[in-house]
Structure formats: structure tokens, C-alpha cells
Coordinates of N, CA and C in Angstrom, one line a residue:
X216 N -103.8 130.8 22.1 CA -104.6 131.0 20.9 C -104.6 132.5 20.7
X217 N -104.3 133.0 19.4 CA -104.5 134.2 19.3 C -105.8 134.9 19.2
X218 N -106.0 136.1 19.6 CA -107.1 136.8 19.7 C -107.8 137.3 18.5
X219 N -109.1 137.1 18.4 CA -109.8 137.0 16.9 C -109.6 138.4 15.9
X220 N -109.4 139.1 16.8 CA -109.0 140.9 16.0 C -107.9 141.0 15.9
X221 N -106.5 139.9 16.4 CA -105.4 140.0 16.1 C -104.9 139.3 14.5
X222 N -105.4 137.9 14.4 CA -105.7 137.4 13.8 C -106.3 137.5 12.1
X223 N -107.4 138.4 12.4 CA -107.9 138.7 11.5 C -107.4 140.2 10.5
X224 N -106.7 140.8 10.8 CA -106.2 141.8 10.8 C -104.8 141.4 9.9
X225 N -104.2 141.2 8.8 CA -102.8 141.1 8.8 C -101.7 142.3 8.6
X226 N -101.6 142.4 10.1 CA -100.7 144.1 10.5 C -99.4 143.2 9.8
X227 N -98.7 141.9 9.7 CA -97.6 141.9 9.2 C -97.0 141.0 8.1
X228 N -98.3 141.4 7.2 CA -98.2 140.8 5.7 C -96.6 141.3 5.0
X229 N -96.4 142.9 5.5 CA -95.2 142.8 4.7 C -94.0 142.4 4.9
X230 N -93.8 142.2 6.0 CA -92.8 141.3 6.9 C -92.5 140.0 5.9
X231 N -93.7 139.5 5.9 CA -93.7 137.9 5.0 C -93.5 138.2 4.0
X232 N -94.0 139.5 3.2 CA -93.8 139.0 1.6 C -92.5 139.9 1.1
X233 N -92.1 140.5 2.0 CA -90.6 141.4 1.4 C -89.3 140.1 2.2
X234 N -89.6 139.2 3.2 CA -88.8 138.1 3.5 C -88.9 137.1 2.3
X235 N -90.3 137.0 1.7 CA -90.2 135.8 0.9 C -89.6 136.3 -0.6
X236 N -89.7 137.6 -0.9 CA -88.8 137.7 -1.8 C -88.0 137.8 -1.7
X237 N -86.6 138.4 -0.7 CA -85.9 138.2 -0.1 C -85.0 136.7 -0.2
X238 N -85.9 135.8 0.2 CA -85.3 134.4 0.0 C -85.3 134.1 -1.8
X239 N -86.3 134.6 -2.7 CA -86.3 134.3 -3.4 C -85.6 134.4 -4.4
X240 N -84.9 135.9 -4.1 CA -83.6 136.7 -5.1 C -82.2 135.9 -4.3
X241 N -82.4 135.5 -3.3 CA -81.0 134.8 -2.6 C -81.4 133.8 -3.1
X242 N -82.3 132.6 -3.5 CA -82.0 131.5 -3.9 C -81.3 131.6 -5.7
X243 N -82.2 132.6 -6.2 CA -81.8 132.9 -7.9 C -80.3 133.2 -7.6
X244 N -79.7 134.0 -7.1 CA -78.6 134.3 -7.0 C -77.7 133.3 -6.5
X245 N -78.1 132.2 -5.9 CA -77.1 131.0 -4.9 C -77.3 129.8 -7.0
X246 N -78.6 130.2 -7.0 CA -78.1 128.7 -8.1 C -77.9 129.3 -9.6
X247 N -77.9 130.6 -9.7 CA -77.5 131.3 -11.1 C -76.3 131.4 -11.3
X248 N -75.7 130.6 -12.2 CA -74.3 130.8 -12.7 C -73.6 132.2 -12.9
X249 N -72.5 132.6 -13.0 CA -71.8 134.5 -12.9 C -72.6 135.2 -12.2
X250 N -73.1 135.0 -11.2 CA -73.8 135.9 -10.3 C -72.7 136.6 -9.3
X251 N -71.9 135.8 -9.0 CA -70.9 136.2 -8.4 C -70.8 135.7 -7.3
X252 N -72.1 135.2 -6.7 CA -72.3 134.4 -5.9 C -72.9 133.0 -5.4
X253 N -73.0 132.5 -6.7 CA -73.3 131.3 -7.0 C -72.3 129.9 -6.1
X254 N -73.4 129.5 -5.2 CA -73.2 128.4 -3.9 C -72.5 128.9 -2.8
X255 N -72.4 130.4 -2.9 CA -71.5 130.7 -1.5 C -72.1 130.5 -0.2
X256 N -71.7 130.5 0.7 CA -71.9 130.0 2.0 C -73.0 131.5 2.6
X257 N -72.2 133.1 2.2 CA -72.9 133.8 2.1 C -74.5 133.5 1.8
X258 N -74.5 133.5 0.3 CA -75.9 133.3 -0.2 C -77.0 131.8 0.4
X259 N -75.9 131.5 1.2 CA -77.0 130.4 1.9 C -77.6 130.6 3.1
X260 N -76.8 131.6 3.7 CA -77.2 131.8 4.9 C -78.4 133.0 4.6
X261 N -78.2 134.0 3.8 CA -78.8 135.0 3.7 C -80.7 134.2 3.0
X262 N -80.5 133.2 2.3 CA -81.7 132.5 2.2 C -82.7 132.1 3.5
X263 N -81.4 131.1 4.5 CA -82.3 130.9 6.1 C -82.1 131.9 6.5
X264 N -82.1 133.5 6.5 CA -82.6 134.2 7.4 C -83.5 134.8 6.9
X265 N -83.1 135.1 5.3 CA -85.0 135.2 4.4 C -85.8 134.4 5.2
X266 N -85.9 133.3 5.0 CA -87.0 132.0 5.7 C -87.3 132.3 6.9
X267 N -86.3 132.2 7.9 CA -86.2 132.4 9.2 C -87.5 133.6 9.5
X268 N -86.8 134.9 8.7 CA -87.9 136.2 8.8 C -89.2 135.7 8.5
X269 N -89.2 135.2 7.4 CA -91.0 135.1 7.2 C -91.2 134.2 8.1
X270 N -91.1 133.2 8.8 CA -91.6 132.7 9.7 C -91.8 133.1 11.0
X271 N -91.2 134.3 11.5 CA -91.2 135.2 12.3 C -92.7 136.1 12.1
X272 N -92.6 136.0 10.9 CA -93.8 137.4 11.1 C -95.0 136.6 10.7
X273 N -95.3 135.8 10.0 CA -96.1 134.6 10.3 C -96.8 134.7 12.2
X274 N -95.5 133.8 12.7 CA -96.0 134.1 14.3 C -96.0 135.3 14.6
X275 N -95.8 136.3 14.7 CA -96.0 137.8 15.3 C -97.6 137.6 14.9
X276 N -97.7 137.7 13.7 CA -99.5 137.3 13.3 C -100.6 136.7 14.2
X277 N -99.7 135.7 14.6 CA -100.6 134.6 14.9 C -100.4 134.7 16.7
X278 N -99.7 135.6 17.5 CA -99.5 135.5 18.4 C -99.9 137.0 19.4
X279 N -100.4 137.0 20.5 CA -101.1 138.0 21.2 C -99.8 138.8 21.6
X280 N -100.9 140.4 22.0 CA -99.7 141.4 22.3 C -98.8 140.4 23.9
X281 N -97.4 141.0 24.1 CA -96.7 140.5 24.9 C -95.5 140.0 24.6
X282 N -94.8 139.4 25.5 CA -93.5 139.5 25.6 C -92.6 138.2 24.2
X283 N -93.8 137.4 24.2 CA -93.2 136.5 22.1 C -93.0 137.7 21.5
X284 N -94.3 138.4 21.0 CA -94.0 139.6 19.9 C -93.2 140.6 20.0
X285 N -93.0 141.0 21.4 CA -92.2 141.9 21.4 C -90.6 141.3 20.8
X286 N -90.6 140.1 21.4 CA -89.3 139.6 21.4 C -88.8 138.9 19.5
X287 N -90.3 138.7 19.2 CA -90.3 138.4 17.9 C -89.5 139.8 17.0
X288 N -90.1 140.7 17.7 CA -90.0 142.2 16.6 C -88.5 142.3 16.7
X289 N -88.0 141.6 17.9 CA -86.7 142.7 18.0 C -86.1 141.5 16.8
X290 N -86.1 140.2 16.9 CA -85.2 139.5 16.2 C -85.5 139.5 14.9
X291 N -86.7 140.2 14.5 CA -86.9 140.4 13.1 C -86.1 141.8 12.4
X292 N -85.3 142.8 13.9 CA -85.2 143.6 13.1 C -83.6 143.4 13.4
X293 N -83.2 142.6 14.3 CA -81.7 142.2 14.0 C -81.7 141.2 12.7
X294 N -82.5 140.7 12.4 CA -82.0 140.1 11.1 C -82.2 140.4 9.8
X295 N -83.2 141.3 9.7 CA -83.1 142.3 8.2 C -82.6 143.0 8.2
X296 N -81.6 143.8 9.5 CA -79.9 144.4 9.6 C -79.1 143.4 9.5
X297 N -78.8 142.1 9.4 CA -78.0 141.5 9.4 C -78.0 140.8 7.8
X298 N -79.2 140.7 7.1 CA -79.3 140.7 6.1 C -79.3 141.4 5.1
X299 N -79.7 142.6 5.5 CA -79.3 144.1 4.6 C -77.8 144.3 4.1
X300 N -77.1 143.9 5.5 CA -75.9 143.9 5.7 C -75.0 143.2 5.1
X301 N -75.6 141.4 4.9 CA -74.6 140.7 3.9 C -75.6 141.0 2.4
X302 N -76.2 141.7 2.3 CA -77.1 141.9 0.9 C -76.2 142.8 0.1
X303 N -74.8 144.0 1.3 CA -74.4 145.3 0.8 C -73.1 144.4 0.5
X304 N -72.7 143.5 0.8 CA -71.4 142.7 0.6 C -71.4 142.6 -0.4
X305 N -73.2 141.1 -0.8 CA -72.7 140.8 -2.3 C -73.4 141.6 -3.1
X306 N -72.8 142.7 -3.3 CA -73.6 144.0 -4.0 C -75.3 143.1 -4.5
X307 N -75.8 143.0 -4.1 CA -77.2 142.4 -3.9 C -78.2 143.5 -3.8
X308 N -78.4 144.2 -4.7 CA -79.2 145.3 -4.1 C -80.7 145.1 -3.9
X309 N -81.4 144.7 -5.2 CA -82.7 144.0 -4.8 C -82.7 143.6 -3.7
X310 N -81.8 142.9 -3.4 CA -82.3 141.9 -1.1 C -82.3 143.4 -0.7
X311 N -81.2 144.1 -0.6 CA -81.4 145.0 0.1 C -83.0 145.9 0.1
X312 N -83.5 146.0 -1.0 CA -84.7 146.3 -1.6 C -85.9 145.9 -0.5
X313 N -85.5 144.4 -1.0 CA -86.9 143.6 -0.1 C -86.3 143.8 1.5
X314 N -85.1 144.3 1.9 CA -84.6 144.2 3.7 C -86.1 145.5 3.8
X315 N -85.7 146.4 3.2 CA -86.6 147.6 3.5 C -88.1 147.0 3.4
X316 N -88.8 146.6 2.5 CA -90.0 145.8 2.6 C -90.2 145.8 4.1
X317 N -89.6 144.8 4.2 CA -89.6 144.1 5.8 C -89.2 145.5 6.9
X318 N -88.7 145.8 7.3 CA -88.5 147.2 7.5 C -90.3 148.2 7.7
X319 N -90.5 148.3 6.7 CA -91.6 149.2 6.7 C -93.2 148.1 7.1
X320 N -92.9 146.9 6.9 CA -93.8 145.8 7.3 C -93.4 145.9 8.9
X321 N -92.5 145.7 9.7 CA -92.2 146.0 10.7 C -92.5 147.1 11.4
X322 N -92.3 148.4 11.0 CA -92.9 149.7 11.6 C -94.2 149.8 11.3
X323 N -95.1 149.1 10.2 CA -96.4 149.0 10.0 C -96.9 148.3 11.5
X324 N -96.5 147.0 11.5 CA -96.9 146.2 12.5 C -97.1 146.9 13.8
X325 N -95.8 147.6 14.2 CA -95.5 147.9 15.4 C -96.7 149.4 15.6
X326 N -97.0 150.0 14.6 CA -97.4 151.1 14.9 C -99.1 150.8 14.9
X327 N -99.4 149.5 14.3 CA -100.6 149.4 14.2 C -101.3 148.6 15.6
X328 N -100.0 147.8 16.2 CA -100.8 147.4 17.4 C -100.5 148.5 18.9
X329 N -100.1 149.6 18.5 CA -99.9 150.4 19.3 C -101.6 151.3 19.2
X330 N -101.8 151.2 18.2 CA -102.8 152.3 17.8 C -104.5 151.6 18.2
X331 N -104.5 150.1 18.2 CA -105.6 149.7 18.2 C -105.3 149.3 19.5
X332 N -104.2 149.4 20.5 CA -104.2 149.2 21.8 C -104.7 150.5 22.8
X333 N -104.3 151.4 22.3 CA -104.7 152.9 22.7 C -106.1 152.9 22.4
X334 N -106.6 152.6 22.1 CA -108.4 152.1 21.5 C -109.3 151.3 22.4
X335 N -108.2 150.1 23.2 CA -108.5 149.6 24.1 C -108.9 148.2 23.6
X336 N -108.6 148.2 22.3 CA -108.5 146.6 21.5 C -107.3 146.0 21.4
X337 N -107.1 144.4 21.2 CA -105.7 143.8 21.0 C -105.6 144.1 19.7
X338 N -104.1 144.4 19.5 CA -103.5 144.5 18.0 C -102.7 142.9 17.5

């Protein structure tokens, strides 16, 4: 169960909401006609790892300091490089846009339970 100051606190709102737009400019773009990328295999995958992310930082949320979140963090930031990455393919820049979201939601998170740990509270 997560700890009530961890919990209460949302250190990694932006994680969720720059993944959920993220998924949301990849879905517009998978079912918009001349997009250039309309039904690609690309744009499908780049949607589950939109999803995949927000569900990641969802749990980071909901999960105490230690070796999940740490492990959560790292796979959140291989995949908004990995997403950034097929975002620069399909010249996609908005995704790229919201990669960074997530990005600065991520250094948010990480810097905020460092700081309330040094305090001698959970982050």
C-alpha cells in the first residue's frame, strides 16, 4: 500500500498527462486520412507506448520509494526515448512535444522525492 504523503502528493501528474496526449496525437494521426501515417504499424506502436507510459506513472504514483519506482523511472525514460524517437521518423512533432512533457514530469518526480526524502519524509 502506498504511503499517505506519497499518494497524496501528485509528483507525477505530468508523466500522465503529456503520455496521454501523446497517445492522443498518435491515435489522430493512425486514423486521419494523408497524415502520412495513417494505420502504420509505426503509429500503433507509438500509441501502446503512449498508454504503456501513462500507466507507468499512474504506478510510480501509487507505489513507495524503492526498487518498482526506481525501475519504473528507468522504463519510463527508455520509452519516451524510444518514442521521441519514432515521433522524429514520422516527422510527428507535437508527440515529440508531449515526449518532453513526460520528460520534465519525470525530472519533476525524481527531483521531488529526493527532496522530501532529505527531509526525512517519503516522496
Amino acid at each position: 500500500m502506498a504511503h499517505s504523503r506519497s499518494a497524496s502528493r501528485p509528483r507525477s501528474i505530468l508523466i500522465v498527462l503529456g503520455a496521454l496526449i501523446g497517445a492522443a496525437i498518435a491515435i489522430w494521426n493512425f486514423v486521419t486520412p494523408l497524415t502520412g501515417v495513417t494505420g502504420t504499424f509505426g503509429a500503433g506502436l507509438v500509441i501502446a507506448s503512449s498508454i504503456l507510459i501513462a500507466l507507468a506513472g499512474i504506478v510510480i504514483q501509487m507505489t513507495e520509494p524503492g526498487a518498482i519506482r526506481t525501475i519504473l523511472r528507468v522504463l519510463v525514460a527508455l520509452g519516451l526515448l524510444g518514442t521521441a524517437a519514432a515521433a522524429y521518423f514520422l516527422h510527428e512533432w507535437w508527440l515529440i512535444a508531449a515526449m518532453g512533457v513526460v520528460l520534465i514530469g519525470l525530472i519533476y518526480d525524481i527531483a521531488s522525492s529526493r527532496g522530501a526524502r532529505s527531509k526525512g519524509a517519503y516522496a
